[in-house]
Amino acid sequence: MDKSRQRARVVLIMGIVGIMGVLLTIASDFILIGRPSSSKAFFKLGTESMAGLSQWRITIGAFVGIAIIPFQIAGLISIYYGIKPAGKAKALAIVLTNAHTLMMAVAFHTSYAFIASGWNLYYEIGVGDKVAEKMIMRFAYYWKLIIIVMSVELVLSSAYYVILILSGKTLYPKWMAFFNPICILIYIYPLLIIAPKPIGGFIAPAFLNLTTLIFFILSTGTIYKKLIRV
């Protein structure tokens, strides 16, 4: 009883740290690439939406995110305790995979500073400059490689998470299988894509972190309640 309550407190405290980390990362997204436009305009422009950003936004937005993202790892503690009844190794497999995804997110966030600076240079030199254009293409190539690694890890960990929950051997109720990160992303994306100007241009850049925020809140709340009642 006491041990379960101690774990519940750990889940709650670490969960709050993780959730605060996500909220601050979302704030860094607003600073770095948010602008008063529609979501469609943001997704259509892609990385070019960062062209014209002031240097203070690039610097503060990038490095606040870099400093804060590692704190999101604390939010994974609820997943560990939630999956652990199905096997410690299985819980660690999911947590470590997600932790690595968050580490890759630091590199992903860092790349925004280089890409934004590249687009600014491109327009300062003059549209059509081949050297600046090639540099941006190289930056975008590395950026896409990071996205691929993160996407593969997210899909694999979400699939395993669903399989374990549906087995009935975890602390999660089975409905949580339908609120894994990939499913949450699918649920909120249609809402994000229709978000109008000016709010859409601020929400769209943070869609991955919004997914993490929703998942952390649901996971932390669910596992805390389970442990506190044992």
C-alpha positions as protocol buffer text, in pm:
chain_id: "A"
residue {
  index: 1
  type: MET
  ca { x: 0 y: 0 z: 0 }
}
residue {
  index: 2
  type: ASP
  ca { x: 266 y: 251 z: 108 }
}
residue {
  index: 3
  type: LYS
  ca { x: 496 y: 145 z: -177 }
}
residue {
  index: 4
  type: SER
  ca { x: 217 y: 194 z: -428 }
}
residue {
  index: 5
  type: ARG
  ca { x: 142 y: 541 z: -290 }
}
residue {
  index: 6
  type: GLN
  ca { x: 511 y: 633 z: -311 }
}
residue {
  index: 7
  type: ARG
  ca { x: 516 y: 527 z: -675 }
}
residue {
  index: 8
  type: ALA
  ca { x: 198 y: 728 z: -733 }
}
residue {
  index: 9
  type: ARG
  ca { x: 369 y: 1039 z: -594 }
}
residue {
  index: 10
  type: VAL
  ca { x: 674 y: 978 z: -813 }
}
residue {
  index: 11
  type: VAL
  ca { x: 451 y: 940 z: -1119 }
}
residue {
  index: 12
  type: LEU
  ca { x: 265 y: 1261 z: -1033 }
}
residue {
  index: 13
  type: ILE
  ca { x: 575 y: 1471 z: -963 }
}
residue {
  index: 14
  type: MET
  ca { x: 775 y: 1344 z: -1260 }
}
residue {
  index: 15
  type: GLY
  ca { x: 464 y: 1367 z: -1478 }
}
residue {
  index: 16
  type: ILE
  ca { x: 417 y: 1732 z: -1386 }
}
residue {
  index: 17
  type: VAL
  ca { x: 786 y: 1798 z: -1465 }
}
residue {
  index: 18
  type: GLY
  ca { x: 740 y: 1632 z: -1804 }
}
residue {
  index: 19
  type: ILE
  ca { x: 418 y: 1823 z: -1876 }
}
residue {
  index: 20
  type: MET
  ca { x: 580 y: 2155 z: -1779 }
}
residue {
  index: 21
  type: GLY
  ca { x: 869 y: 2064 z: -2008 }
}
residue {
  index: 22
  type: VAL
  ca { x: 627 y: 2014 z: -2297 }
}
residue {
  index: 23
  type: LEU
  ca { x: 447 y: 2343 z: -2226 }
}
residue {
  index: 24
  type: LEU
  ca { x: 775 y: 2535 z: -2225 }
}
residue {
  index: 25
  type: THR
  ca { x: 881 y: 2361 z: -2545 }
}
residue {
  index: 26
  type: ILE
  ca { x: 552 y: 2469 z: -2705 }
}
residue {
  index: 27
  type: ALA
  ca { x: 630 y: 2824 z: -2593 }
}
residue {
  index: 28
  type: SER
  ca { x: 970 y: 2795 z: -2762 }
}
residue {
  index: 29
  type: ASP
  ca { x: 793 y: 2678 z: -3080 }
}
residue {
  index: 30
  type: PHE
  ca { x: 574 y: 2990 z: -3069 }
}
residue {
  index: 31
  type: ILE
  ca { x: 883 y: 3211 z: -3036 }
}
residue {
  index: 32
  type: LEU
  ca { x: 1088 y: 3028 z: -3297 }
}
residue {
  index: 33
  type: ILE
  ca { x: 845 y: 2967 z: -3582 }
}
residue {
  index: 34
  type: GLY
  ca { x: 502 y: 3091 z: -3480 }
}
residue {
  index: 35
  type: ARG
  ca { x: 349 y: 3367 z: -3692 }
}
residue {
  index: 36
  type: PRO
  ca { x: -4 y: 3509 z: -3747 }
}
residue {
  index: 37
  type: SER
  ca { x: -114 y: 3294 z: -4039 }
}
residue {
  index: 38
  type: SER
  ca { x: -337 y: 2994 z: -4104 }
}
residue {
  index: 39
  type: SER
  ca { x: -224 y: 2636 z: -4044 }
}
residue {
  index: 40
  type: LYS
  ca { x: -252 y: 2563 z: -4417 }
}
residue {
  index: 41
  type: ALA
  ca { x: -17 y: 2850 z: -4497 }
}
residue {
  index: 42
  type: PHE
  ca { x: 237 y: 2721 z: -4245 }
}
residue {
  index: 43
  type: PHE
  ca { x: 234 y: 2363 z: -4375 }
}
residue {
  index: 44
  type: LYS
  ca { x: 239 y: 2481 z: -4738 }
}
residue {
  index: 45
  type: LEU
  ca { x: 550 y: 2695 z: -4688 }
}
residue {
  index: 46
  type: GLY
  ca { x: 732 y: 2434 z: -4480 }
}
residue {
  index: 47
  type: THR
  ca { x: 1072 y: 2549 z: -4353 }
}
residue {
  index: 48
  type: GLU
  ca { x: 1052 y: 2860 z: -4571 }
}
residue {
  index: 49
  type: SER
  ca { x: 800 y: 2993 z: -4319 }
}
residue {
  index: 50
  type: MET
  ca { x: 1104 y: 3076 z: -4105 }
}
residue {
  index: 51
  type: ALA
  ca { x: 1236 y: 3326 z: -4361 }
}
residue {
  index: 52
  type: GLY
  ca { x: 1243 y: 3677 z: -4221 }
}
residue {
  index: 53
  type: LEU
  ca { x: 1251 y: 3573 z: -3855 }
}
residue {
  index: 54
  type: SER
  ca { x: 1447 y: 3812 z: -3635 }
}
residue {
  index: 55
  type: GLN
  ca { x: 1772 y: 3681 z: -3489 }
}
residue {
  index: 56
  type: TRP
  ca { x: 1649 y: 3709 z: -3129 }
}
residue {
  index: 57
  type: ARG
  ca { x: 1356 y: 3478 z: -3207 }
}
residue {
  index: 58
  type: ILE
  ca { x: 1583 y: 3222 z: -3373 }
}
residue {
  index: 59
  type: THR
  ca { x: 1830 y: 3228 z: -3084 }
}
residue {
  index: 60
  type: ILE
  ca { x: 1586 y: 3228 z: -2791 }
}
residue {
  index: 61
  type: GLY
  ca { x: 1332 y: 2996 z: -2953 }
}
residue {
  index: 62
  type: ALA
  ca { x: 1595 y: 2739 z: -3050 }
}
residue {
  index: 63
  type: PHE
  ca { x: 1797 y: 2732 z: -2733 }
}
residue {
  index: 64
  type: VAL
  ca { x: 1505 y: 2747 z: -2488 }
}
residue {
  index: 65
  type: GLY
  ca { x: 1373 y: 2435 z: -2661 }
}
residue {
  index: 66
  type: ILE
  ca { x: 1714 y: 2268 z: -2652 }
}
residue {
  index: 67
  type: ALA
  ca { x: 1744 y: 2332 z: -2278 }
}
residue {
  index: 68
  type: ILE
  ca { x: 1388 y: 2225 z: -2193 }
}
residue {
  index: 69
  type: ILE
  ca { x: 1317 y: 1919 z: -2414 }
}
residue {
  index: 70
  type: PRO
  ca { x: 1529 y: 1680 z: -2197 }
}
residue {
  index: 71
  type: PHE
  ca { x: 1293 y: 1753 z: -1904 }
}
residue {
  index: 72
  type: GLN
  ca { x: 1017 y: 1585 z: -2103 }
}
residue {
  index: 73
  type: ILE
  ca { x: 1190 y: 1254 z: -2037 }
}
residue {
  index: 74
  type: ALA
  ca { x: 1063 y: 1277 z: -1677 }
}
residue {
  index: 75
  type: GLY
  ca { x: 710 y: 1237 z: -1812 }
}
residue {
  index: 76
  type: LEU
  ca { x: 792 y: 886 z: -1934 }
}
residue {
  index: 77
  type: ILE
  ca { x: 788 y: 751 z: -1577 }
}
residue {
  index: 78
  type: SER
  ca { x: 412 y: 690 z: -1598 }
}
residue {
  index: 79
  type: ILE
  ca { x: 467 y: 468 z: -1903 }
}
residue {
  index: 80
  type: TYR
  ca { x: 727 y: 266 z: -1716 }
}
residue {
  index: 81
  type: TYR
  ca { x: 501 y: 196 z: -1418 }
}
residue {
  index: 82
  type: GLY
  ca { x: 198 y: 152 z: -1642 }
}
residue {
  index: 83
  type: ILE
  ca { x: 364 y: -113 z: -1861 }
}
residue {
  index: 84
  type: LYS
  ca { x: 581 y: -273 z: -1590 }
}
residue {
  index: 85
  type: PRO
  ca { x: 321 y: -537 z: -1480 }
}
residue {
  index: 86
  type: ALA
  ca { x: 353 y: -684 z: -1832 }
}
residue {
  index: 87
  type: GLY
  ca { x: 728 y: -715 z: -1783 }
}
residue {
  index: 88
  type: LYS
  ca { x: 1009 y: -485 z: -1673 }
}
residue {
  index: 89
  type: ALA
  ca { x: 1206 y: -540 z: -1995 }
}
residue {
  index: 90
  type: LYS
  ca { x: 900 y: -453 z: -2204 }
}
residue {
  index: 91
  type: ALA
  ca { x: 845 y: -133 z: -2006 }
}
residue {
  index: 92
  type: LEU
  ca { x: 1211 y: -36 z: -2044 }
}
residue {
  index: 93
  type: ALA
  ca { x: 1200 y: -105 z: -2417 }
}
residue {
  index: 94
  type: ILE
  ca { x: 918 y: 146 z: -2466 }
}
residue {
  index: 95
  type: VAL
  ca { x: 1059 y: 405 z: -2227 }
}
residue {
  index: 96
  type: LEU
  ca { x: 1412 y: 391 z: -2370 }
}
residue {
  index: 97
  type: THR
  ca { x: 1282 y: 414 z: -2726 }
}
residue {
  index: 98
  type: ASN
  ca { x: 1073 y: 719 z: -2637 }
}
residue {
  index: 99
  type: ALA
  ca { x: 1363 y: 871 z: -2444 }
}
residue {
  index: 100
  type: HIS
  ca { x: 1582 y: 837 z: -2752 }
}
residue {
  index: 101
  type: THR
  ca { x: 1308 y: 998 z: -2962 }
}
residue {
  index: 102
  type: LEU
  ca { x: 1312 y: 1296 z: -2724 }
}
residue {
  index: 103
  type: MET
  ca { x: 1691 y: 1314 z: -2753 }
}
residue {
  index: 104
  type: MET
  ca { x: 1651 y: 1323 z: -3129 }
}
residue {
  index: 105
  type: ALA
  ca { x: 1394 y: 1599 z: -3078 }
}
residue {
  index: 106
  type: VAL
  ca { x: 1675 y: 1813 z: -2935 }
}
residue {
  index: 107
  type: ALA
  ca { x: 1865 y: 1772 z: -3264 }
}
residue {
  index: 108
  type: PHE
  ca { x: 1541 y: 1837 z: -3455 }
}
residue {
  index: 109
  type: HIS
  ca { x: 1481 y: 2160 z: -3264 }
}
residue {
  index: 110
  type: THR
  ca { x: 1845 y: 2267 z: -3307 }
}
residue {
  index: 111
  type: SER
  ca { x: 1817 y: 2225 z: -3684 }
}
residue {
  index: 112
  type: TYR
  ca { x: 1553 y: 2499 z: -3693 }
}
residue {
  index: 113
  type: ALA
  ca { x: 1817 y: 2756 z: -3597 }
}
residue {
  index: 114
  type: PHE
  ca { x: 2036 y: 2656 z: -3893 }
}
residue {
  index: 115
  type: ILE
  ca { x: 1747 y: 2636 z: -4140 }
}
residue {
  index: 116
  type: ALA
  ca { x: 1601 y: 2972 z: -4031 }
}
residue {
  index: 117
  type: SER
  ca { x: 1944 y: 3135 z: -4060 }
}
residue {
  index: 118
  type: GLY
  ca { x: 1988 y: 2972 z: -4401 }
}
residue {
  index: 119
  type: TRP
  ca { x: 1659 y: 3114 z: -4532 }
}
residue {
  index: 120
  type: ASN
  ca { x: 1744 y: 3460 z: -4400 }
}
residue {
  index: 121
  type: LEU
  ca { x: 2081 y: 3445 z: -4575 }
}
residue {
  index: 122
  type: TYR
  ca { x: 1913 y: 3323 z: -4894 }
}
residue {
  index: 123
  type: TYR
  ca { x: 1687 y: 3629 z: -4909 }
}
residue {
  index: 124
  type: GLU
  ca { x: 1962 y: 3869 z: -4799 }
}
residue {
  index: 125
  type: ILE
  ca { x: 2196 y: 3755 z: -5075 }
}
residue {
  index: 126
  type: GLY
  ca { x: 1917 y: 3748 z: -5330 }
}
residue {
  index: 127
  type: VAL
  ca { x: 1663 y: 3490 z: -5436 }
}
residue {
  index: 128
  type: GLY
  ca { x: 1817 y: 3244 z: -5679 }
}
residue {
  index: 129
  type: ASP
  ca { x: 2166 y: 3235 z: -5531 }
}
residue {
  index: 130
  type: LYS
  ca { x: 2282 y: 2878 z: -5594 }
}
residue {
  index: 131
  type: VAL
  ca { x: 2526 y: 2857 z: -5302 }
}
residue {
  index: 132
  type: ALA
  ca { x: 2267 y: 2967 z: -5044 }
}
residue {
  index: 133
  type: GLU
  ca { x: 2005 y: 2746 z: -5207 }
}
residue {
  index: 134
  type: LYS
  ca { x: 2235 y: 2443 z: -5192 }
}
residue {
  index: 135
  type: MET
  ca { x: 2314 y: 2513 z: -4826 }
}
residue {
  index: 136
  type: ILE
  ca { x: 1943 y: 2519 z: -4738 }
}
residue {
  index: 137
  type: MET
  ca { x: 1889 y: 2194 z: -4927 }
}
residue {
  index: 138
  type: ARG
  ca { x: 2168 y: 2030 z: -4724 }
}
residue {
  index: 139
  type: PHE
  ca { x: 2019 y: 2158 z: -4397 }
}
residue {
  index: 140
  type: ALA
  ca { x: 1675 y: 2030 z: -4503 }
}
residue {
  index: 141
  type: TYR
  ca { x: 1820 y: 1691 z: -4594 }
}
residue {
  index: 142
  type: TYR
  ca { x: 1968 y: 1640 z: -4245 }
}
residue {
  index: 143
  type: TRP
  ca { x: 1645 y: 1773 z: -4093 }
}
residue {
  index: 144
  type: LYS
  ca { x: 1444 y: 1513 z: -4284 }
}
residue {
  index: 145
  type: LEU
  ca { x: 1678 y: 1234 z: -4172 }
}
residue {
  index: 146
  type: ILE
  ca { x: 1608 y: 1326 z: -3809 }
}
residue {
  index: 147
  type: ILE
  ca { x: 1232 y: 1325 z: -3882 }
}
residue {
  index: 148
  type: ILE
  ca { x: 1259 y: 975 z: -4034 }
}
residue {
  index: 149
  type: VAL
  ca { x: 1442 y: 836 z: -3728 }
}
residue {
  index: 150
  type: MET
  ca { x: 1190 y: 997 z: -3489 }
}
residue {
  index: 151
  type: SER
  ca { x: 894 y: 874 z: -3693 }
}
residue {
  index: 152
  type: VAL
  ca { x: 1017 y: 514 z: -3705 }
}
residue {
  index: 153
  type: GLU
  ca { x: 1080 y: 510 z: -3330 }
}
residue {
  index: 154
  type: LEU
  ca { x: 742 y: 668 z: -3258 }
}
residue {
  index: 155
  type: VAL
  ca { x: 554 y: 420 z: -3477 }
}
residue {
  index: 156
  type: LEU
  ca { x: 734 y: 117 z: -3330 }
}
residue {
  index: 157
  type: SER
  ca { x: 695 y: 225 z: -2967 }
}
residue {
  index: 158
  type: SER
  ca { x: 327 y: 318 z: -3020 }
}
residue {
  index: 159
  type: ALA
  ca { x: 253 y: -17 z: -3186 }
}
residue {
  index: 160
  type: TYR
  ca { x: 421 y: -210 z: -2902 }
}
residue {
  index: 161
  type: TYR
  ca { x: 240 y: 8 z: -2647 }
}
residue {
  index: 162
  type: VAL
  ca { x: -96 y: -79 z: -2807 }
}
residue {
  index: 163
  type: ILE
  ca { x: -17 y: -453 z: -2818 }
}
residue {
  index: 164
  type: LEU
  ca { x: 79 y: -460 z: -2450 }
}
residue {
  index: 165
  type: ILE
  ca { x: -224 y: -262 z: -2335 }
}
residue {
  index: 166
  type: LEU
  ca { x: -467 y: -478 z: -2531 }
}
residue {
  index: 167
  type: SER
  ca { x: -308 y: -786 z: -2371 }
}
residue {
  index: 168
  type: GLY
  ca { x: -466 y: -672 z: -2045 }
}
residue {
  index: 169
  type: LYS
  ca { x: -143 y: -718 z: -1848 }
}
residue {
  index: 170
  type: THR
  ca { x: -67 y: -350 z: -1787 }
}
residue {
  index: 171
  type: LEU
  ca { x: -210 y: -90 z: -1548 }
}
residue {
  index: 172
  type: TYR
  ca { x: -359 y: 100 z: -1840 }
}
residue {
  index: 173
  type: PRO
  ca { x: -729 y: 61 z: -1917 }
}
residue {
  index: 174
  type: LYS
  ca { x: -775 y: -74 z: -2270 }
}
residue {
  index: 175
  type: TRP
  ca { x: -919 y: 254 z: -2399 }
}
residue {
  index: 176
  type: MET
  ca { x: -572 y: 405 z: -2356 }
}
residue {
  index: 177
  type: ALA
  ca { x: -456 y: 187 z: -2648 }
}
residue {
  index: 178
  type: PHE
  ca { x: -647 y: 430 z: -2870 }
}
residue {
  index: 179
  type: PHE
  ca { x: -468 y: 728 z: -2718 }
}
residue {
  index: 180
  type: ASN
  ca { x: -112 y: 640 z: -2807 }
}
residue {
  index: 181
  type: PRO
  ca { x: 100 y: 923 z: -2960 }
}
residue {
  index: 182
  type: ILE
  ca { x: 32 y: 819 z: -3321 }
}
residue {
  index: 183
  type: CYS
  ca { x: -346 y: 799 z: -3271 }
}
residue {
  index: 184
  type: ILE
  ca { x: -352 y: 1133 z: -3086 }
}
residue {
  index: 185
  type: LEU
  ca { x: -162 y: 1290 z: -3376 }
}
residue {
  index: 186
  type: ILE
  ca { x: -419 y: 1149 z: -3620 }
}
residue {
  index: 187
  type: TYR
  ca { x: -705 y: 1283 z: -3405 }
}
residue {
  index: 188
  type: ILE
  ca { x: -576 y: 1641 z: -3372 }
}
residue {
  index: 189
  type: TYR
  ca { x: -423 y: 1690 z: -3717 }
}
residue {
  index: 190
  type: PRO
  ca { x: -757 y: 1758 z: -3897 }
}
residue {
  index: 191
  type: LEU
  ca { x: -835 y: 2024 z: -3634 }
}
residue {
  index: 192
  type: LEU
  ca { x: -492 y: 2180 z: -3675 }
}
residue {
  index: 193
  type: ILE
  ca { x: -508 y: 2192 z: -4053 }
}
residue {
  index: 194
  type: ILE
  ca { x: -828 y: 2399 z: -4048 }
}
residue {
  index: 195
  type: ALA
  ca { x: -714 y: 2640 z: -3773 }
}
residue {
  index: 196
  type: PRO
  ca { x: -766 y: 2990 z: -3916 }
}
residue {
  index: 197
  type: LYS
  ca { x: -543 y: 3295 z: -3922 }
}
residue {
  index: 198
  type: PRO
  ca { x: -387 y: 3416 z: -3689 }
}
residue {
  index: 199
  type: ILE
  ca { x: -405 y: 3129 z: -3438 }
}
residue {
  index: 200
  type: GLY
  ca { x: -325 y: 2855 z: -3690 }
}
residue {
  index: 201
  type: GLY
  ca { x: 24 y: 2987 z: -3755 }
}
residue {
  index: 202
  type: PHE
  ca { x: 109 y: 2949 z: -3387 }
}
residue {
  index: 203
  type: ILE
  ca { x: -62 y: 2615 z: -3320 }
}
residue {
  index: 204
  type: ALA
  ca { x: 59 y: 2429 z: -3631 }
}
residue {
  index: 205
  type: PRO
  ca { x: 434 y: 2453 z: -3549 }
}
residue {
  index: 206
  type: ALA
  ca { x: 368 y: 2287 z: -3212 }
}
residue {
  index: 207
  type: PHE
  ca { x: 155 y: 1994 z: -3334 }
}
residue {
  index: 208
  type: LEU
  ca { x: 409 y: 1727 z: -3230 }
}
residue {
  index: 209
  type: ASN
  ca { x: 446 y: 1876 z: -2883 }
}
residue {
  index: 210
  type: LEU
  ca { x: 68 y: 1913 z: -2850 }
}
residue {
  index: 211
  type: THR
  ca { x: 47 y: 1537 z: -2916 }
}
residue {
  index: 212
  type: THR
  ca { x: 304 y: 1473 z: -2642 }
}
residue {
  index: 213
  type: LEU
  ca { x: 121 y: 1706 z: -2403 }
}
residue {
  index: 214
  type: ILE
  ca { x: -211 y: 1526 z: -2443 }
}
residue {
  index: 215
  type: PHE
  ca { x: -46 y: 1185 z: -2407 }
}
residue {
  index: 216
  type: PHE
  ca { x: 149 y: 1284 z: -2093 }
}
residue {
  index: 217
  type: ILE
  ca { x: -162 y: 1428 z: -1927 }
}
residue {
  index: 218
  type: LEU
  ca { x: -367 y: 1115 z: -2000 }
}
residue {
  index: 219
  type: SER
  ca { x: -90 y: 870 z: -1906 }
}
residue {
  index: 220
  type: THR
  ca { x: 14 y: 1050 z: -1587 }
}
residue {
  index: 221
  type: GLY
  ca { x: -345 y: 1094 z: -1468 }
}
residue {
  index: 222
  type: THR
  ca { x: -444 y: 734 z: -1547 }
}
residue {
  index: 223
  type: ILE
  ca { x: -146 y: 564 z: -1383 }
}
residue {
  index: 224
  type: TYR
  ca { x: -149 y: 797 z: -1080 }
}
residue {
  index: 225
  type: LYS
  ca { x: -513 y: 706 z: -1011 }
}
residue {
  index: 226
  type: LYS
  ca { x: -440 y: 335 z: -1055 }
}
residue {
  index: 227
  type: LEU
  ca { x: -144 y: 339 z: -814 }
}
residue {
  index: 228
  type: ILE
  ca { x: -309 y: 558 z: -550 }
}
residue {
  index: 229
  type: ARG
  ca { x: -605 y: 319 z: -529 }
}
residue {
  index: 230
  type: VAL
  ca { x: -402 y: 2 z: -485 }
}
